[in-house]
Amino acid sequence: MAAPSKRSSRPTSVRKAWRSLSWLGALIVALIAINTAGVLWAGGSWTPKLALDLEGGTQIILEPELAEGQTVSGEQLDQAVSILRQRVDASGVSEAEITTQGDRNIVVAIPGELDDETRQRIESSAKLELRPVILADVASTESVEPTDEADEEATDDAEATETPEPTDASDPAWVTDELQAEYDSFDCASIDEAEANRHPADEPLVTCDTTNTFKYLLGPVEVSGENIVDATNGMVQSSTGVSTGTWAVNLRFDEQGTEDFAEVSTRLFGLESPRNQFAFVLDGRIISAPSMNGIITDGRPQITGSFTQESSKALADQLKFGALPISFTVQSSDTISATLGSSQLQSGLIAGLIGLILVVIYTLFQYRALASVTIASLVVAGVITYLSITILSWYQGYRLSLAGVAALIVAIGFTADSFIVYFERVRDELRDGRALVGAVEAGWKRALRTVIASKAVNLLAAIVLFIFAVGSVRGFAFTLGLTTIIDVIVVILFTHPMLQLLAQTRFFSSGHSWSGLDPTALGAVYRGRAEFRKPAANVTKTKVASSTREAQRRQTIAERKAAELAAVGDTPSNEGKDS
Amino acid sequence: MASRLTTFGNDLYTGKRSFNFVGGRRKWYAIAAVLIILSVLVPVFRGFNFGIEFRGGSQFLISNVAEATQQPAIDAVASVVPDAVARVTIVGDDGVRVQTDQLEAAETREVTTALAEAYDVPESEITSSFVGASWGEDVTRQAIIGLIAFLLFAAIFMALYFRTWKMSAAAILSLFADLVVTAGIYAASGFEVSPAAMIGLLTILSYSLYDTVVVFDKIRENTSWEGDESRRTFPESVNLAVNQTLVRSINTSVVAALPVAAILFIGAFVLGADTLRDISLALLIGILVGTWSTVFIAAPMYSQFREGEPAIKRHDERVLKERGQATGSQEEPAAVGS
């Protein structure tokens, strides 16, 4: 009875099957071509890059230090990332990865062993502020020399007035009785750097220099450290270009910094000491407080003093790399030994292999020969996943983490899930009395909708996890999302066409007891019902489908009786087959 | 062999054999309610065993030691930070895990050196983590945001896909049962709650919903063309759908659980693969709980939501009446629903 439908659907379904398979072939060839191109010309590789937890290395997560109610902007984060990158690059570490995480944290990932110096560069929270000095116990010997000699004769237009409201940042009116008391009793040893860093920028600050020899009362922040574009050390040159033999630090401000600094230097120049000093405050401590020797409007001041080559270099580095827009603390720091990383990768792979074998055994048990389709589909999915991950790791900087490996293993089961949904649908159709070719087509139509809907839920979960997640969750979510998409591609372009083709073979269409699609085992007794309601030859396919359902629906009780009768009669033969 | 489950599947498909998931819902709800109450009470009394990521602290993991004993680690930590309490656990055959209170970065490095000396391994064999106390807060906050976002989007998606908010509501409610019970199992068993475990928890939401979508798809199919002529009441149709997809539910759950169990096995016995262990543990519990909640909570609840609708009520009453007239009492199939 199945013969007519089989003959009529054979050419189309086979042609469709081969078309799908060629698309899949094209996809795989394209992926291989992209990867080959990457390997040949763009530094790609045939293995995915590994994340730190598999490769070994150090991962440091930095968290901004914020005062109550303060938030960190994306711009500030980006700025901090680029400054940190400079710091790490300056230490000669290659392949360091510095990324933002969520909307506040920064992750620094460095493969291999991390030396203490680099670690310190990263971990020093380093927020640089430029504040004018209002009071100081001892005047500093350092001074700022103008590089622009023409402005030497500028006047002091920022005369401090003794009004209760401070008019500018160097105004002694900032010093209230309370603040004066605090300053008088201030002990340099009591500086809490973390607190100093959170000190509001628009209020005065009492602090000391790094050696605790001088204490200062500083005005509000006038120039922020991120306005420093560059800081270098070098020999001071005379006007004729001859080296003077003294070391200095040359600063370069950006546009905003130039403007602000010009204003400050105009005001400070000519004020009596210590109010002509300008303090560079790093992490709440003064690293340098030179006095203003001129008015600088070109944004290129030079700091001179008793510098050696080393000390000038150190100050230049501090000014250059220390200029984070906001200070950070280390939130977590992981150092993973390389041997542990590789042993974790190994155990992940073993777990994956065991999982795969278990799934294969179970599907063989459940679906017999049909399991070969599952296994082949898993292999195809595996190949596509591997190629995709390798390409992404080359092109997008994806790194396979332990959580990613877990996602890949979990994906074995989730991928096989969609085959089971499909196979069970085909079996349902066989139970309804269809021939195999028709059952495969009808089962596919229903299964595809279910598979896509349920995979959409998985994908949604992966996307949400990826967007909102922190830490290793992201690698997991990304990998899970990727495998979900690949799963759907494989089901459509491989599993279904394979089943369409296999349905044409004698082994499967004859319902061999090992085919997994044996109509007898699937309740062949109900075929009697289909025969009873055998549709006329000229009826359309949908009509057949609906009338089959109709038959099933209307025959519930008679069906049950027939079933019971048949089941009784059929039992011995069934058992004979099974054992 | 194989066809025992197949035959079982056939019987379920035709309705020859049927589990009364919908009709017995009072019983299932009661079981669920007990589980949920226990899951809420246990953490109240026992609390969760939060991992170091939530407490804050430092952790050292020493691999490939010749003799895995605790004392050298305790001495090594004491030599650097005299007043720190070191919790030392032996992992596997040749691994030692040391957890202490939060140490300064410099102290962390000193302890690493001391441990390397104490166990006579190169420093490169030592994995150290330092976690600030706020890290766990961050993870938790993000996880909660993620959870809410996922539930919201999933509810909207399902309401659109199934074209009824009742399915969506039933699915989301059963999802809550999953969450609470999985969390309860964590609290009761004292498994460590780590960020990796939280990933697992969020992933099982997706798995649980996946399972629900597959079953609900069949329910929709069974009930959509049951016009007025149908001989099944609405709850019976729902119940049939759950039974028809039961073999599939079992198969997909087993297949999903097998690789996860493999990760758990390896993660539990191999040194240091904490991430693998934590993710897989949550997933394994979640897959089992998710399958349970779909069958015993989501489907009966959906049926209950719809039974009150006038059209369905009329239909069900007529079906039952006709059945009584046509077949007499001995042919009455097991009454499903209320």
PDB file of C-alpha atoms in Angstrom, chain B residues 114-275:
ATOM      1  CA  ALA B 114      56.856  28.820  50.755  1.00  0.00           C
ATOM      2  CA  LEU B 115      54.465  26.157  49.483  1.00  0.00           C
ATOM      3  CA  ALA B 116      56.739  25.297  46.578  1.00  0.00           C
ATOM      4  CA  GLU B 117      59.554  24.770  49.055  1.00  0.00           C
ATOM      5  CA  ALA B 118      57.421  22.839  51.510  1.00  0.00           C
ATOM      6  CA  TYR B 119      56.269  20.352  48.897  1.00  0.00           C
ATOM      7  CA  ASP B 120      59.456  20.422  46.879  1.00  0.00           C
ATOM      8  CA  VAL B 121      57.760  21.306  43.591  1.00  0.00           C
ATOM      9  CA  PRO B 122      58.639  24.111  41.159  1.00  0.00           C
ATOM     10  CA  GLU B 123      56.605  27.275  41.620  1.00  0.00           C
ATOM     11  CA  SER B 124      55.106  26.720  38.193  1.00  0.00           C
ATOM     12  CA  GLU B 125      53.164  23.781  39.647  1.00  0.00           C
ATOM     13  CA  ILE B 126      51.287  26.068  41.973  1.00  0.00           C
ATOM     14  CA  THR B 127      48.059  27.666  40.949  1.00  0.00           C
ATOM     15  CA  SER B 128      47.032  30.579  43.093  1.00  0.00           C
ATOM     16  CA  SER B 129      43.827  32.532  43.127  1.00  0.00           C
ATOM     17  CA  PHE B 130      43.005  35.567  45.042  1.00  0.00           C
ATOM     18  CA  VAL B 131      39.407  36.642  45.125  1.00  0.00           C
ATOM     19  CA  GLY B 132      38.148  39.868  46.580  1.00  0.00           C
ATOM     20  CA  ALA B 133      34.996  39.624  48.605  1.00  0.00           C
ATOM     21  CA  SER B 134      33.033  41.720  46.155  1.00  0.00           C
ATOM     22  CA  TRP B 135      33.635  39.314  43.285  1.00  0.00           C
ATOM     23  CA  GLY B 136      30.882  37.004  44.452  1.00  0.00           C
ATOM     24  CA  GLU B 137      28.486  39.930  44.782  1.00  0.00           C
ATOM     25  CA  ASP B 138      29.241  40.898  41.203  1.00  0.00           C
ATOM     26  CA  VAL B 139      28.691  37.385  39.943  1.00  0.00           C
ATOM     27  CA  THR B 140      25.478  37.063  41.885  1.00  0.00           C
ATOM     28  CA  ARG B 141      24.138  40.398  40.712  1.00  0.00           C
ATOM     29  CA  GLN B 142      24.895  39.615  37.088  1.00  0.00           C
ATOM     30  CA  ALA B 143      23.416  36.146  37.446  1.00  0.00           C
ATOM     31  CA  ILE B 144      20.208  37.573  38.852  1.00  0.00           C
ATOM     32  CA  ILE B 145      19.970  40.157  36.063  1.00  0.00           C
ATOM     33  CA  GLY B 146      20.615  37.376  33.548  1.00  0.00           C
ATOM     34  CA  LEU B 147      18.001  35.186  35.173  1.00  0.00           C
ATOM     35  CA  ILE B 148      15.326  37.872  35.074  1.00  0.00           C
ATOM     36  CA  ALA B 149      16.159  38.825  31.488  1.00  0.00           C
ATOM     37  CA  PHE B 150      16.056  35.202  30.388  1.00  0.00           C
ATOM     38  CA  LEU B 151      12.738  34.515  32.084  1.00  0.00           C
ATOM     39  CA  LEU B 152      11.247  37.633  30.567  1.00  0.00           C
ATOM     40  CA  PHE B 153      12.401  36.910  27.018  1.00  0.00           C
ATOM     41  CA  ALA B 154      11.566  33.220  27.290  1.00  0.00           C
ATOM     42  CA  ALA B 155       8.058  34.009  28.531  1.00  0.00           C
ATOM     43  CA  ILE B 156       7.474  36.395  25.635  1.00  0.00           C
ATOM     44  CA  PHE B 157       8.944  33.965  23.115  1.00  0.00           C
ATOM     45  CA  MET B 158       6.783  31.099  24.283  1.00  0.00           C
ATOM     46  CA  ALA B 159       3.647  33.179  24.455  1.00  0.00           C
ATOM     47  CA  LEU B 160       4.248  34.201  20.835  1.00  0.00           C
ATOM     48  CA  TYR B 161       5.228  30.748  19.632  1.00  0.00           C
ATOM     49  CA  PHE B 162       2.414  28.856  21.275  1.00  0.00           C
ATOM     50  CA  ARG B 163       0.020  31.763  20.842  1.00  0.00           C
ATOM     51  CA  THR B 164      -1.213  31.401  24.378  1.00  0.00           C
ATOM     52  CA  TRP B 165       0.158  32.948  27.499  1.00  0.00           C
ATOM     53  CA  LYS B 166      -1.168  30.034  29.486  1.00  0.00           C
ATOM     54  CA  MET B 167       1.473  27.683  28.102  1.00  0.00           C
ATOM     55  CA  SER B 168       4.074  30.312  28.743  1.00  0.00           C
ATOM     56  CA  ALA B 169       2.890  30.812  32.307  1.00  0.00           C
ATOM     57  CA  ALA B 170       2.806  27.070  33.002  1.00  0.00           C
ATOM     58  CA  ALA B 171       6.316  26.652  31.592  1.00  0.00           C
ATOM     59  CA  ILE B 172       7.751  29.542  33.591  1.00  0.00           C
ATOM     60  CA  LEU B 173       6.095  28.396  36.804  1.00  0.00           C
ATOM     61  CA  SER B 174       7.529  24.920  36.427  1.00  0.00           C
ATOM     62  CA  LEU B 175      10.865  26.571  35.766  1.00  0.00           C
ATOM     63  CA  PHE B 176      10.693  28.188  39.182  1.00  0.00           C
ATOM     64  CA  ALA B 177      10.163  24.768  40.673  1.00  0.00           C
ATOM     65  CA  ASP B 178      13.334  23.632  38.861  1.00  0.00           C
ATOM     66  CA  LEU B 179      15.316  26.526  40.200  1.00  0.00           C
ATOM     67  CA  VAL B 180      14.156  26.231  43.775  1.00  0.00           C
ATOM     68  CA  VAL B 181      14.542  22.474  43.936  1.00  0.00           C
ATOM     69  CA  THR B 182      17.989  22.504  42.331  1.00  0.00           C
ATOM     70  CA  ALA B 183      19.068  25.204  44.768  1.00  0.00           C
ATOM     71  CA  GLY B 184      17.572  23.126  47.574  1.00  0.00           C
ATOM     72  CA  ILE B 185      19.545  20.059  46.523  1.00  0.00           C
ATOM     73  CA  TYR B 186      22.675  22.203  46.558  1.00  0.00           C
ATOM     74  CA  ALA B 187      21.970  23.416  50.060  1.00  0.00           C
ATOM     75  CA  ALA B 188      20.993  19.989  51.368  1.00  0.00           C
ATOM     76  CA  SER B 189      24.006  18.207  49.909  1.00  0.00           C
ATOM     77  CA  GLY B 190      26.483  20.914  50.853  1.00  0.00           C
ATOM     78  CA  PHE B 191      27.865  21.085  47.303  1.00  0.00           C
ATOM     79  CA  GLU B 192      29.948  24.184  46.933  1.00  0.00           C
ATOM     80  CA  VAL B 193      28.185  27.074  45.204  1.00  0.00           C
ATOM     81  CA  SER B 194      30.698  28.602  42.820  1.00  0.00           C
ATOM     82  CA  PRO B 195      30.259  30.899  39.817  1.00  0.00           C
ATOM     83  CA  ALA B 196      30.610  27.807  37.635  1.00  0.00           C
ATOM     84  CA  ALA B 197      27.708  26.223  39.495  1.00  0.00           C
ATOM     85  CA  MET B 198      25.665  29.330  38.784  1.00  0.00           C
ATOM     86  CA  ILE B 199      26.393  28.967  35.070  1.00  0.00           C
ATOM     87  CA  GLY B 200      25.139  25.447  35.340  1.00  0.00           C
ATOM     88  CA  LEU B 201      22.010  26.645  37.086  1.00  0.00           C
ATOM     89  CA  LEU B 202      21.253  29.162  34.350  1.00  0.00           C
ATOM     90  CA  THR B 203      21.944  26.603  31.647  1.00  0.00           C
ATOM     91  CA  ILE B 204      19.508  24.110  33.074  1.00  0.00           C
ATOM     92  CA  LEU B 205      16.821  26.742  32.799  1.00  0.00           C
ATOM     93  CA  SER B 206      17.375  26.612  29.092  1.00  0.00           C
ATOM     94  CA  TYR B 207      17.412  22.826  29.107  1.00  0.00           C
ATOM     95  CA  SER B 208      14.277  22.619  31.190  1.00  0.00           C
ATOM     96  CA  LEU B 209      12.483  25.012  28.887  1.00  0.00           C
ATOM     97  CA  TYR B 210      13.733  23.095  25.870  1.00  0.00           C
ATOM     98  CA  ASP B 211      12.147  19.981  27.279  1.00  0.00           C
ATOM     99  CA  THR B 212       8.937  21.837  28.031  1.00  0.00           C
ATOM    100  CA  VAL B 213       8.769  23.309  24.527  1.00  0.00           C
ATOM    101  CA  VAL B 214       9.029  19.853  22.951  1.00  0.00           C
ATOM    102  CA  VAL B 215       6.254  18.442  25.121  1.00  0.00           C
ATOM    103  CA  PHE B 216       4.056  21.515  24.737  1.00  0.00           C
ATOM    104  CA  ASP B 217       4.463  21.338  20.991  1.00  0.00           C
ATOM    105  CA  LYS B 218       2.909  17.900  21.071  1.00  0.00           C
ATOM    106  CA  ILE B 219       0.179  19.088  23.416  1.00  0.00           C
ATOM    107  CA  ARG B 220      -0.666  21.893  21.051  1.00  0.00           C
ATOM    108  CA  GLU B 221      -0.747  19.494  18.148  1.00  0.00           C
ATOM    109  CA  ASN B 222      -3.016  17.081  19.982  1.00  0.00           C
ATOM    110  CA  THR B 223      -5.402  19.737  21.174  1.00  0.00           C
ATOM    111  CA  SER B 224      -5.480  22.003  18.124  1.00  0.00           C
ATOM    112  CA  TRP B 225      -7.371  19.673  15.830  1.00  0.00           C
ATOM    113  CA  GLU B 226      -9.518  18.244  18.552  1.00  0.00           C
ATOM    114  CA  GLY B 227     -12.634  19.980  17.441  1.00  0.00           C
ATOM    115  CA  ASP B 228     -16.023  19.515  18.945  1.00  0.00           C
ATOM    116  CA  GLU B 229     -16.105  15.983  17.638  1.00  0.00           C
ATOM    117  CA  SER B 230     -13.193  14.801  19.691  1.00  0.00           C
ATOM    118  CA  ARG B 231     -13.835  11.923  21.997  1.00  0.00           C
ATOM    119  CA  ARG B 232     -11.223  12.990  24.438  1.00  0.00           C
ATOM    120  CA  THR B 233     -11.647  15.612  27.068  1.00  0.00           C
ATOM    121  CA  PHE B 234      -9.097  18.383  27.102  1.00  0.00           C
ATOM    122  CA  PRO B 235      -7.171  16.998  30.084  1.00  0.00           C
ATOM    123  CA  GLU B 236      -7.106  13.594  28.392  1.00  0.00           C
ATOM    124  CA  SER B 237      -5.639  15.100  25.248  1.00  0.00           C
ATOM    125  CA  VAL B 238      -2.966  16.844  27.262  1.00  0.00           C
ATOM    126  CA  ASN B 239      -2.232  13.676  29.161  1.00  0.00           C
ATOM    127  CA  LEU B 240      -2.001  11.669  25.956  1.00  0.00           C
ATOM    128  CA  ALA B 241       0.490  14.162  24.558  1.00  0.00           C
ATOM    129  CA  VAL B 242       2.682  13.874  27.648  1.00  0.00           C
ATOM    130  CA  ASN B 243       2.518  10.090  27.420  1.00  0.00           C
ATOM    131  CA  GLN B 244       3.267  10.132  23.717  1.00  0.00           C
ATOM    132  CA  THR B 245       6.372  12.190  24.288  1.00  0.00           C
ATOM    133  CA  LEU B 246       7.426  10.290  27.403  1.00  0.00           C
ATOM    134  CA  VAL B 247       9.832   7.945  25.633  1.00  0.00           C
ATOM    135  CA  ARG B 248      11.319  10.951  23.882  1.00  0.00           C
ATOM    136  CA  SER B 249      11.619  12.768  27.208  1.00  0.00           C
ATOM    137  CA  ILE B 250      13.390   9.791  28.725  1.00  0.00           C
ATOM    138  CA  ASN B 251      15.697   9.379  25.740  1.00  0.00           C
ATOM    139  CA  THR B 252      16.647  13.050  25.471  1.00  0.00           C
ATOM    140  CA  SER B 253      17.214  13.342  29.203  1.00  0.00           C
ATOM    141  CA  VAL B 254      19.403  10.256  29.276  1.00  0.00           C
ATOM    142  CA  VAL B 255      21.360  11.400  26.239  1.00  0.00           C
ATOM    143  CA  ALA B 256      21.794  14.892  27.671  1.00  0.00           C
ATOM    144  CA  ALA B 257      22.722  13.533  31.086  1.00  0.00           C
ATOM    145  CA  LEU B 258      25.319  10.994  29.888  1.00  0.00           C
ATOM    146  CA  PRO B 259      28.011  13.471  28.736  1.00  0.00           C
ATOM    147  CA  VAL B 260      27.293  15.649  31.749  1.00  0.00           C
ATOM    148  CA  ALA B 261      27.748  12.644  34.007  1.00  0.00           C
ATOM    149  CA  ALA B 262      31.023  11.925  32.227  1.00  0.00           C
ATOM    150  CA  ILE B 263      32.252  15.460  32.950  1.00  0.00           C
ATOM    151  CA  LEU B 264      31.163  15.124  36.550  1.00  0.00           C
ATOM    152  CA  PHE B 265      32.956  11.814  36.922  1.00  0.00           C
ATOM    153  CA  ILE B 266      36.190  13.172  35.459  1.00  0.00           C
ATOM    154  CA  GLY B 267      35.819  16.510  37.230  1.00  0.00           C
ATOM    155  CA  ALA B 268      35.291  14.865  40.590  1.00  0.00           C
ATOM    156  CA  PHE B 269      38.239  12.508  40.328  1.00  0.00           C
ATOM    157  CA  VAL B 270      40.750  14.542  38.452  1.00  0.00           C
ATOM    158  CA  LEU B 271      42.696  17.206  40.240  1.00  0.00           C
ATOM    159  CA  GLY B 272      41.637  20.747  39.958  1.00  0.00           C
ATOM    160  CA  ALA B 273      38.998  20.596  37.273  1.00  0.00           C
ATOM    161  CA  ASP B 274      36.659  22.476  39.591  1.00  0.00           C
ATOM    162  CA  THR B 275      34.972  24.324  36.767  1.00  0.00           C
TER     163      THR B 275
END
